[in-house]
Short mmCIF file of C-alpha atoms in Angstrom, two decimals:
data_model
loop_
_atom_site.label_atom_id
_atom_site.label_comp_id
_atom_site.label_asym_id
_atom_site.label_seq_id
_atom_site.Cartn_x
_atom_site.Cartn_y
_atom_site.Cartn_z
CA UNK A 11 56.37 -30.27 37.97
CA UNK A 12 58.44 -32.31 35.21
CA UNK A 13 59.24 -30.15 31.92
CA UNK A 14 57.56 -31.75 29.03
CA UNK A 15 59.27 -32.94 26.30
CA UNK A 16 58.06 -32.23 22.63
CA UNK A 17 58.83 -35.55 20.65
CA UNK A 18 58.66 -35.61 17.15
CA UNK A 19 58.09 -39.39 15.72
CA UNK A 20 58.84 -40.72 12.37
CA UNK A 21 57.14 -44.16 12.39
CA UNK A 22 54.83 -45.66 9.66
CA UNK A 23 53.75 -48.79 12.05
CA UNK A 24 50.51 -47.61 14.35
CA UNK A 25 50.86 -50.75 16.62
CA UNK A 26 55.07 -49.66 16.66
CA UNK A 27 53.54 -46.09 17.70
CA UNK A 28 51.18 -47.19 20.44
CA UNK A 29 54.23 -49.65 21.85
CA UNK A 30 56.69 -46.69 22.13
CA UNK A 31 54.47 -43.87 23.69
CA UNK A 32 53.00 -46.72 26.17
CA UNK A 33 56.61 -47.62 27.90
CA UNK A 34 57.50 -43.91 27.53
CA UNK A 35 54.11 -43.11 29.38
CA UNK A 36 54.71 -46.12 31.90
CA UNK A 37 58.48 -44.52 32.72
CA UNK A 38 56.77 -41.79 34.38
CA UNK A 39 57.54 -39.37 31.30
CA UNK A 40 55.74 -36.48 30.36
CA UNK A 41 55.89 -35.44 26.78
CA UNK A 42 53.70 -33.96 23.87
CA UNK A 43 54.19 -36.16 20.86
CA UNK A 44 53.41 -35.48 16.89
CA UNK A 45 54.16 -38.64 14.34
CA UNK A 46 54.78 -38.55 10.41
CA UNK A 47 56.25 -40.68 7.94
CA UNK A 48 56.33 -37.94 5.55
CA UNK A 49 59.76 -35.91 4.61
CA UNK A 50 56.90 -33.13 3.56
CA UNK A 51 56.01 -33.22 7.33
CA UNK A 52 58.80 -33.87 8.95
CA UNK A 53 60.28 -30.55 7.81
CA UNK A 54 57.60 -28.44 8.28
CA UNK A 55 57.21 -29.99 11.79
CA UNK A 56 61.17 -29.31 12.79
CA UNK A 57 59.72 -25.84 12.34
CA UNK A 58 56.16 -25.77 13.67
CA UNK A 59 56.71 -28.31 16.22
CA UNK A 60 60.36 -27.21 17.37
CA UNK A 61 60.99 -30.68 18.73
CA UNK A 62 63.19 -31.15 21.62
CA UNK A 63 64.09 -34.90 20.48
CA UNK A 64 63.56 -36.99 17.37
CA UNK A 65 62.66 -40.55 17.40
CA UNK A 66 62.93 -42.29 14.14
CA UNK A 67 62.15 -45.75 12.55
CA UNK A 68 65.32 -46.77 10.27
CA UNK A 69 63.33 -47.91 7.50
CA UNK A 70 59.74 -46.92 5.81
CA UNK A 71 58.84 -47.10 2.62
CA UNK A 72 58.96 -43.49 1.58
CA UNK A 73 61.13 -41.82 4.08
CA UNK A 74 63.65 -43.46 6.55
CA UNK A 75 66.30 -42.21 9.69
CA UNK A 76 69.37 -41.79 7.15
CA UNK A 77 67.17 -38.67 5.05
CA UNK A 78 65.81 -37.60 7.91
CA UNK A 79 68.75 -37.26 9.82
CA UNK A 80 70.28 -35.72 6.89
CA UNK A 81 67.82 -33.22 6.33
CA UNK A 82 68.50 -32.16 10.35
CA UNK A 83 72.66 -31.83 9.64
CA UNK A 84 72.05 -29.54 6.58
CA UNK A 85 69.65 -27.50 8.57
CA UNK A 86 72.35 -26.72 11.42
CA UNK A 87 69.98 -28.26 14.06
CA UNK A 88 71.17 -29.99 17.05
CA UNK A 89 68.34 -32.21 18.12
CA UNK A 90 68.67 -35.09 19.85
CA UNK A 91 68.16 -37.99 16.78
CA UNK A 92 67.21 -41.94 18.71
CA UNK A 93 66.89 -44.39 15.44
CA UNK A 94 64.06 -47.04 16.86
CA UNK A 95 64.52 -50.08 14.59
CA UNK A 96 64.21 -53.96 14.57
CA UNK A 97 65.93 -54.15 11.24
CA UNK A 98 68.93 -52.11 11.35
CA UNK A 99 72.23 -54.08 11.44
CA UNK A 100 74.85 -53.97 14.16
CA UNK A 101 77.32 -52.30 11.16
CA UNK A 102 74.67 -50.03 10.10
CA UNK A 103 74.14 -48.65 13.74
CA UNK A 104 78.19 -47.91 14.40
CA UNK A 105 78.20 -46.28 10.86
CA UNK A 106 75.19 -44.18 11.95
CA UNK A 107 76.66 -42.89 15.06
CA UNK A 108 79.82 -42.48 13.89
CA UNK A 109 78.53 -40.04 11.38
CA UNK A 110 76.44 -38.03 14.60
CA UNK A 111 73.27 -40.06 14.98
CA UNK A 112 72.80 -39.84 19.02
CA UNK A 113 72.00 -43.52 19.85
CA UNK A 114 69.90 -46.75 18.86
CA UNK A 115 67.22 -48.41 20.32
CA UNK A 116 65.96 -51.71 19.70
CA UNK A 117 62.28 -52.06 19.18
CA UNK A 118 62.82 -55.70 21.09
CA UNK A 119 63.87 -53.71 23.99
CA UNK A 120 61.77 -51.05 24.32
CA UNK A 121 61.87 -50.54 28.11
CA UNK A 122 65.71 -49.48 27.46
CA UNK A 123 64.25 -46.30 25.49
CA UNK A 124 63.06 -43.73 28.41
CA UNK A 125 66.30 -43.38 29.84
CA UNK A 126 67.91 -43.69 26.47
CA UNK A 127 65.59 -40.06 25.77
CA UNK A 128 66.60 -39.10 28.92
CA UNK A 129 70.28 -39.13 28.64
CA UNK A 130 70.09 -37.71 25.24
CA UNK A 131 68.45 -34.74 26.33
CA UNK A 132 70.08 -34.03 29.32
CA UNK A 133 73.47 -33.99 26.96
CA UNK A 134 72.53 -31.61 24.91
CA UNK A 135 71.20 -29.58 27.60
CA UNK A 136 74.64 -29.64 28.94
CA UNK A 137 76.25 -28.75 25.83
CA UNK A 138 74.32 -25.80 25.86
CA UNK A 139 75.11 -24.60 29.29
CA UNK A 140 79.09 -25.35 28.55
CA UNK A 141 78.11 -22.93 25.49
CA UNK A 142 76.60 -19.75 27.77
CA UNK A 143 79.28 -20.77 30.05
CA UNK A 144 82.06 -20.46 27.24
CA UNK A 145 80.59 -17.03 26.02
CA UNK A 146 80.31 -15.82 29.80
CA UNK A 147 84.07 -16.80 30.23
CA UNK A 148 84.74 -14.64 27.06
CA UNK A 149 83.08 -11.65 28.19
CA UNK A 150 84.52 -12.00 31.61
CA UNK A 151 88.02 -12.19 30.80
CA UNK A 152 88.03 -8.96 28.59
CA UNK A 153 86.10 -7.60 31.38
CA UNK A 154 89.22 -8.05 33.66
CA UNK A 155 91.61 -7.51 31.52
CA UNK A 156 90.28 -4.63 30.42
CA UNK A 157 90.38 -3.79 34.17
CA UNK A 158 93.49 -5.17 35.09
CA UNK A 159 95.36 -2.51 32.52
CA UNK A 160 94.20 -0.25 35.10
CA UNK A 161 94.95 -1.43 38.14
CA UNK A 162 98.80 -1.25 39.43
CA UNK A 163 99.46 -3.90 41.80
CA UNK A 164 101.36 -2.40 45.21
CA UNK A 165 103.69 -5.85 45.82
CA UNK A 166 104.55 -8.93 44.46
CA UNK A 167 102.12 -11.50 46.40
CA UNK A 168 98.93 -9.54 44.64
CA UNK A 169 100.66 -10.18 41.68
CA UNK A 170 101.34 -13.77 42.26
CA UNK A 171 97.64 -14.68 43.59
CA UNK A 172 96.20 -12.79 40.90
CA UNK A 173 97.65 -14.95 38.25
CA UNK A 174 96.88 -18.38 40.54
CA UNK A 175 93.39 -16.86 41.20
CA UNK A 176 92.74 -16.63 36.99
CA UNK A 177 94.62 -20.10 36.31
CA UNK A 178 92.23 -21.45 38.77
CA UNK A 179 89.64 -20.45 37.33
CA UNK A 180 90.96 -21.27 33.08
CA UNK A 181 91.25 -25.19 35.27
CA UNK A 182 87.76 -25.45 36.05
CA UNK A 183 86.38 -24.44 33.26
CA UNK A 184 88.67 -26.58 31.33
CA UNK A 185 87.16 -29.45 33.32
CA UNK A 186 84.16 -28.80 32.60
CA UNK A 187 84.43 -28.50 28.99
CA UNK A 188 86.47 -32.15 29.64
CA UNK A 189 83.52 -33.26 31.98
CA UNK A 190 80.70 -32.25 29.73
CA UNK A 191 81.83 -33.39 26.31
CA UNK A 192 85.42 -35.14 26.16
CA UNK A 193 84.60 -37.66 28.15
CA UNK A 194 80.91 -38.02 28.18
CA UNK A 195 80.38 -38.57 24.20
CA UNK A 196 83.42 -41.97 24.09
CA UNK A 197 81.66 -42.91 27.07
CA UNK A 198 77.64 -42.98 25.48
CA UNK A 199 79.12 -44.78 22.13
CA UNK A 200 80.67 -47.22 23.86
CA UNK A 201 77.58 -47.84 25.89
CA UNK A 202 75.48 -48.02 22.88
CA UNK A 203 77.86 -50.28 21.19
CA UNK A 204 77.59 -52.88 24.29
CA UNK A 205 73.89 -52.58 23.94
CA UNK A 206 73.95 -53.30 19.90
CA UNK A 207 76.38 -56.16 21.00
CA UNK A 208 74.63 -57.28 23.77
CA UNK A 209 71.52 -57.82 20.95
CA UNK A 210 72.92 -58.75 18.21
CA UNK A 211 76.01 -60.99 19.27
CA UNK A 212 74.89 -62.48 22.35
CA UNK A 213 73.67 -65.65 21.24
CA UNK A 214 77.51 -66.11 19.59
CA UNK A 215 79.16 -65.31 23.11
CA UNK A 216 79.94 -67.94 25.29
CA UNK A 217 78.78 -68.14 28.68
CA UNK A 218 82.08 -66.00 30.00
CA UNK A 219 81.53 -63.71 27.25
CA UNK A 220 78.17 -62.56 28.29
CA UNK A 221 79.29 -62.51 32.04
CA UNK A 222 82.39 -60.22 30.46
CA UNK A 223 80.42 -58.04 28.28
CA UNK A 224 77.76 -57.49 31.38
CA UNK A 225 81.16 -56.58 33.63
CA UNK A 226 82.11 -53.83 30.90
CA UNK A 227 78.97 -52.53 31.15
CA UNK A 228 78.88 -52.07 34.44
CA UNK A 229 81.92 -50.24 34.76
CA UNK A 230 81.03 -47.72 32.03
CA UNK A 231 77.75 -47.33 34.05
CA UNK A 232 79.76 -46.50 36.73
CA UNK A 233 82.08 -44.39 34.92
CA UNK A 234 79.46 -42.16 33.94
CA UNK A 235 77.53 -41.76 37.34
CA UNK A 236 81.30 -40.48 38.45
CA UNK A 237 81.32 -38.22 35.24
CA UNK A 238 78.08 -36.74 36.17
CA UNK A 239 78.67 -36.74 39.90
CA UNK A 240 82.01 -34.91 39.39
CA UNK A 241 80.59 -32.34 37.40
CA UNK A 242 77.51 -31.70 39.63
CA UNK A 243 80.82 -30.42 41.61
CA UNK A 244 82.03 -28.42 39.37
CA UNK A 245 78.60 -26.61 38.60
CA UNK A 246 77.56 -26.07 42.67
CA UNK A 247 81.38 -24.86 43.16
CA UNK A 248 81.38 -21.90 40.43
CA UNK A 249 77.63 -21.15 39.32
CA UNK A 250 76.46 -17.94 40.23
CA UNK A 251 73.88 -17.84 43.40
CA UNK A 252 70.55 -16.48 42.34
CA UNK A 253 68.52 -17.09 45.76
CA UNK A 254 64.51 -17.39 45.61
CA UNK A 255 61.96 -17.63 48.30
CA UNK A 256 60.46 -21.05 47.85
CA UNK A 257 57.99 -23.46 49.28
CA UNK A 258 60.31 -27.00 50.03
CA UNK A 259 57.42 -29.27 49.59
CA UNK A 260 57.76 -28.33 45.91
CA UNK A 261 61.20 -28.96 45.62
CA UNK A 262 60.34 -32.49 47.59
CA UNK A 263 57.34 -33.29 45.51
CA UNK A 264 59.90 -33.32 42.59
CA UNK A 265 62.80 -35.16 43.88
CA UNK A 266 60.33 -37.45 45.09
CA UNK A 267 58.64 -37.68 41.58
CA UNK A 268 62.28 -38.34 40.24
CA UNK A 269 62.96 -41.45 43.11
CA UNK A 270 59.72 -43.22 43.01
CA UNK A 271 61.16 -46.13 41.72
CA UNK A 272 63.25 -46.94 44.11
CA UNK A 273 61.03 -45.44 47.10
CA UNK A 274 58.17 -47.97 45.64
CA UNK A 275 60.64 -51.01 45.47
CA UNK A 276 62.35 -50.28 48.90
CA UNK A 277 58.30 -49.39 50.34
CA UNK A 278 59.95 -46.31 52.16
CA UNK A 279 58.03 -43.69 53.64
CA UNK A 280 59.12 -40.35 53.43
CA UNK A 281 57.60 -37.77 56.04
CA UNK A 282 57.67 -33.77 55.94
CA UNK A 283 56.26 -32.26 59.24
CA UNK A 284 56.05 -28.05 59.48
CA UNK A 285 58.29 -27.95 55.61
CA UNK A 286 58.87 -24.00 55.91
CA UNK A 287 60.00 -22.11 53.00
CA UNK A 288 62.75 -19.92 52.86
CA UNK A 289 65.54 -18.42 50.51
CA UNK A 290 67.86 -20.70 48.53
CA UNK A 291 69.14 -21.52 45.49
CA UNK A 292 66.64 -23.72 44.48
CA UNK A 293 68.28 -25.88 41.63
CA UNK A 294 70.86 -26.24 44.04
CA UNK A 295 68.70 -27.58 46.95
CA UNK A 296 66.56 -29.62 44.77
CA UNK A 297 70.31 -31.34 44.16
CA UNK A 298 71.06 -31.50 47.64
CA UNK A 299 67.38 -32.94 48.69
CA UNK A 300 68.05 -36.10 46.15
CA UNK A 301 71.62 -36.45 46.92
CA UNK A 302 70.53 -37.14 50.78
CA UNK A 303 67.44 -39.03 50.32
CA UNK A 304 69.30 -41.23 47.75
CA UNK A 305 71.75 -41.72 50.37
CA UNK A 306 68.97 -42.72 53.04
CA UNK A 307 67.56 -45.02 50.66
CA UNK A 308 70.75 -46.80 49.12
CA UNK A 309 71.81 -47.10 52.79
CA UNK A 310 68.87 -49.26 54.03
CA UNK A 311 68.53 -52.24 56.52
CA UNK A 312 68.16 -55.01 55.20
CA UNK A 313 64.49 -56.51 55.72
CA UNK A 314 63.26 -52.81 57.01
CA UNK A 315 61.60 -50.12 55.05
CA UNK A 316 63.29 -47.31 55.07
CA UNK A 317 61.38 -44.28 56.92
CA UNK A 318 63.16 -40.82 55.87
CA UNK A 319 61.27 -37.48 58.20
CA UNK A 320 62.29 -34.37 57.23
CA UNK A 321 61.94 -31.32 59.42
CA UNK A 322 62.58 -27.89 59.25
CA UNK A 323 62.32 -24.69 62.01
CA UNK A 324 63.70 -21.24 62.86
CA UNK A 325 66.26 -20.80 65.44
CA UNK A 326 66.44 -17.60 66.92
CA UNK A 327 69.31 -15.41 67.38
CA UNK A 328 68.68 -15.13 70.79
CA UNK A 329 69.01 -18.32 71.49
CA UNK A 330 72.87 -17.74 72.19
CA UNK A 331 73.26 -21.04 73.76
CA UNK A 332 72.01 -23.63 70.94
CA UNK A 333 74.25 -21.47 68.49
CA UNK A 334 77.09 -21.99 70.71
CA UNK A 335 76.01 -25.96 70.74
CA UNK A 336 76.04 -26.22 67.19
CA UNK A 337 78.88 -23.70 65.92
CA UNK A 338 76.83 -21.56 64.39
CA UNK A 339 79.20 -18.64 63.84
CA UNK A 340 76.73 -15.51 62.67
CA UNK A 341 74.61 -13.54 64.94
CA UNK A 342 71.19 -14.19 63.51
CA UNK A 343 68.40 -16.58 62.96
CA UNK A 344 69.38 -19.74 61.28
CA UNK A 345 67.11 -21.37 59.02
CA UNK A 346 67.11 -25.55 60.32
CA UNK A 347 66.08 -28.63 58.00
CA UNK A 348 67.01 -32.07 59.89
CA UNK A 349 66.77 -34.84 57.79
CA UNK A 350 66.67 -38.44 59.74
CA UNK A 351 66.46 -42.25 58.67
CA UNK A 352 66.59 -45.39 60.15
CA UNK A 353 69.32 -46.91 58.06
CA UNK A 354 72.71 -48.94 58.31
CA UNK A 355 73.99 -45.52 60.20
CA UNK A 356 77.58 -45.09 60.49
CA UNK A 357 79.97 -44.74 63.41
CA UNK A 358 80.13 -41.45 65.34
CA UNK A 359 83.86 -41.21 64.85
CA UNK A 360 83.09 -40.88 61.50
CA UNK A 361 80.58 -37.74 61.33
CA UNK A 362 82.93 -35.49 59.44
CA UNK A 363 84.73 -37.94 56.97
CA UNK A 364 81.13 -38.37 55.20
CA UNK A 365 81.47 -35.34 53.68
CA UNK A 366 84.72 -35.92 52.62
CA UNK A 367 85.29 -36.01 48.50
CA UNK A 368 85.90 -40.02 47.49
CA UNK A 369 85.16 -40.98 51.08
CA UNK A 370 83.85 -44.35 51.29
CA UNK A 371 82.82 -45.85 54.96
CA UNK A 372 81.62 -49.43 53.44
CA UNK A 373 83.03 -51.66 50.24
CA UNK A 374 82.37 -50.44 46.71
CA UNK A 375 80.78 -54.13 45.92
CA UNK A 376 78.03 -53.99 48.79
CA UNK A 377 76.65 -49.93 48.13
CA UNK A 378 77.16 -48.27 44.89
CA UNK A 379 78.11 -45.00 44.28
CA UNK A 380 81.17 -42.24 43.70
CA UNK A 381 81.88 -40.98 47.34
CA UNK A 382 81.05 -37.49 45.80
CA UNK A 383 77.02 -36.94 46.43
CA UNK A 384 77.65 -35.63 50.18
CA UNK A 385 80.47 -33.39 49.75
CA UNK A 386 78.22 -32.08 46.71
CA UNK A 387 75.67 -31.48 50.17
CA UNK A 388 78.22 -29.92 51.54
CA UNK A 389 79.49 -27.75 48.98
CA UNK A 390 75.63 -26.30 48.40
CA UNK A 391 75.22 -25.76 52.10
CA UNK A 392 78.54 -23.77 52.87
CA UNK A 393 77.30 -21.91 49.14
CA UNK A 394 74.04 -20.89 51.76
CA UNK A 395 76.84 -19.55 53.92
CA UNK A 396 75.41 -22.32 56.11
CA UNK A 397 76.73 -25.36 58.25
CA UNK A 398 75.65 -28.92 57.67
CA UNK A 399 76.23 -31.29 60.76
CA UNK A 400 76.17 -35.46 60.51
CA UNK A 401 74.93 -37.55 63.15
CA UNK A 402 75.27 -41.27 62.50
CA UNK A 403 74.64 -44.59 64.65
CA UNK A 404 75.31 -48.46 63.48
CA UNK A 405 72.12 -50.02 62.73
CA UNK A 406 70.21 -47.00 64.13
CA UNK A 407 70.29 -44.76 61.10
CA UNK A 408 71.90 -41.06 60.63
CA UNK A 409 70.73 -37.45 60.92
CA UNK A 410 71.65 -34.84 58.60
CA UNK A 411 71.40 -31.14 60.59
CA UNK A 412 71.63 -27.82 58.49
CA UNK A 413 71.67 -24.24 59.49
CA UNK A 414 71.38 -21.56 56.81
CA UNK A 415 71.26 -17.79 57.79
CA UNK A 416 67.35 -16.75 57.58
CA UNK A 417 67.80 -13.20 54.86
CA UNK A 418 65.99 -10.89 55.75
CA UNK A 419 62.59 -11.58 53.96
CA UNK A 420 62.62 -14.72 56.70
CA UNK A 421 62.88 -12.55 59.49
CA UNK A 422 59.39 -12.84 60.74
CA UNK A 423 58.68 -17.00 60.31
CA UNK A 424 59.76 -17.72 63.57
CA UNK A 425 56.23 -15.79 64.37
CA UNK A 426 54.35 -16.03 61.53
CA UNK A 427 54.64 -20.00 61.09
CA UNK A 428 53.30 -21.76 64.32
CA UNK A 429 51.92 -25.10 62.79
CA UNK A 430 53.63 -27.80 60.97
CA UNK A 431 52.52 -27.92 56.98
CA UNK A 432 51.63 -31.42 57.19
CA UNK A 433 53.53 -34.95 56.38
CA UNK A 434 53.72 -36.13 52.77
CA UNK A 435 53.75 -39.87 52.46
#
């Protein structure tokens, strides 16, 4: 189930209103909304209302986004602020987000808004976690050095990969700090400023301009799917595991939710036969679930519908002979998902360079993408203690196998669970 996402909305227009919570409705977005054009209610609302993100006409005749926004700064709050405007100038708008405001959205292009809401919360949801993971750090490094002016190392090689071990770690986090805010926030204002130009000075461009200014935005698009890809990395690489018991057709009922666009444009059918739960780390696997569907549908035929079935079963530890098949190194049951589509496929020769970081079996100009989304899959899977296992054919499609040690609180599936669940279409 999406979170919803408390909206607070300084308009004075009621036909403005309706227009913005109609395309944020249509986007699929589900949200709780409360609108003022008072600066009376608009503070007692940042209180009572606790908004997650502010939307806010630039001008009204008693209030307006530059007071507003004002009023936020003095108050210490970091919301999210989107000004929402057909008036505001292209010099206003760089002056405004210079000075902090998030982003602008024309009220001529409305449909540009959801994901506009979407970005701006998922920043500052990110900001938050580099915050907790700053603090963590802290607390962890006195921890050790409070411990390590105990310890007396016996030779010089526990030294030596103590020290790499900590510098390893001082690098990642560095990155992610780097990831999460150094290069993310030049990145979103020079995206917005291609969309003010692309609204304001396109008519003035000339016919190689436009194609120019599309081709910058493009590559900053791209930029930040890398950005985001690279730390989705990061985060599955050093986050700590916190394993639940949990039904998959949940977690597929979401990622689903969150692909419907393109599963509705491409027609694909996704199917789920005998979806049994078990224990993972479900933020995680909910990654891992959109990172392979996306792949399944990016990686289409051309002219067929893509047709994704997703399985999952117990294989027992006595069966010594599959586990030898597959390389499953532990003596227990194994938890399977297979996860098949009839797609472009890929050559057998290649079933371990998929998974390799940057990897890219076709040209960057006919399938978009980073070349980091299935070594991410990987990553999560080997976090499972588990082994993942490609299986690809040209113009056939591919099959994704993965075998995660059942824990203990699995143990009795194989006997309880019989039936498939069901298929979800």
């Amino acid at each position: 189930m999406k979170d919803v996402i408390k909206i607070l909305l300084l308009e004075d227009n009621a036909s403005d209103a309706d227009l913005l919570v109609r395309q944020l409705s249509k986007s699929g977005m589900v949200f709780q909304l409360e609108t003022t054009e008072t600066r009376e209610r608009f503070i007692e609302l940042l209180d009572a209302f606790c908004p997650d993100i502010i939307l806010s006409d630039y001008s009204m005749p008693s209030f307006g986004a530059v007071s507003a926004f004002q009023i936020m700064q003095a108050r210490g709050t970091a919301i999210p602020f989107i000004i929402v405007s057909g008036t505001i100038g292209e010099e206003n708008a760089v002056m405004l987000i210079k000075d902090g405001v998030t982003d602008f959205a024309s009220k001529d292009n409305l449909p540009a808004l959801p994901q506009k809401v979407n970005r701006a919360i998922r920043e500052i949801a990110e900001q938050k976690e580099k915050r907790e993971i700053l603090e963590k750090l802290k607390i962890e490094t006195a921890r050790l050095q409070a411990a390590n002016q105990e310890l007396v190392f016996q030779n010089e090689e526990k030294e030596k990969r103590a020290v790499e071990l900590l510098n390893a770690n001082k690098e990642l986090l560095a990155f992610n700090f780097i990831s999460s805010h150094d290069l993310q926030e030049p990145l979103r204002k020079i995206q917005t400023f291609i969309s003010i130009m692309a609204i304001d000075e396109k008519e003035n461009l000339t016919a190689k301009g436009v194609k120019n200014l599309d081709r910058i935005q493009l590559s900053a698009t791209r930029m930040r799917r890398l950005i985001d890809d690279l730390l989705a990395f990061s985060r599955v690489s050093t986050i700590h595991r916190a394993y639940e018991f949990t039904d998959l057709n949940q977690i597929l009922e979401e990622v689903k939710s969150e692909l419907s666009e393109i599963i509705a444009e491409k027609k694909a059918t996704i199917t789920a036969v005998g979806l049994l739960p078990a224990s993972i780390v479900v933020f995680q696997f909910r990654q891992l679930l959109s990172n392979l569907l996306s792949n399944a549908l990016k990686f289409s035929l051309p002219g067929r519908a893509p047709e994704i079935t997703i399985e999952t079963r117990i294989i027992p530890r006595s069966d010594i002979a599959f586990r030898k098949q597959k390389s499953l190194p532990q003596n227990c049951d194994y938890w399977n998902i297979n996860i098949k589509d009839n797609g472009i496929g890929f050559d057998p020769q290649f079933n371990d360079r998929v998974f390799v970081m940057f990897q890219r079996l076709l040209p960057a100009e006919d399938y978009s993408g980073t070349g980091i989304g299935l070594a991410i899959v990987k990553k999560i899977v080997e976090n499972h203690n588990g082994v993942i296992l490609a299986n690809g054919e040209p113009g056939k499609g591919a099959n994704f196998e993965i075998y995660i040690p059942v824990l203990e609180n699995l143990s009795q599936l194989s006997a309880d669970v019989k039936k498939p669940v069901g298929a979800l279409v």
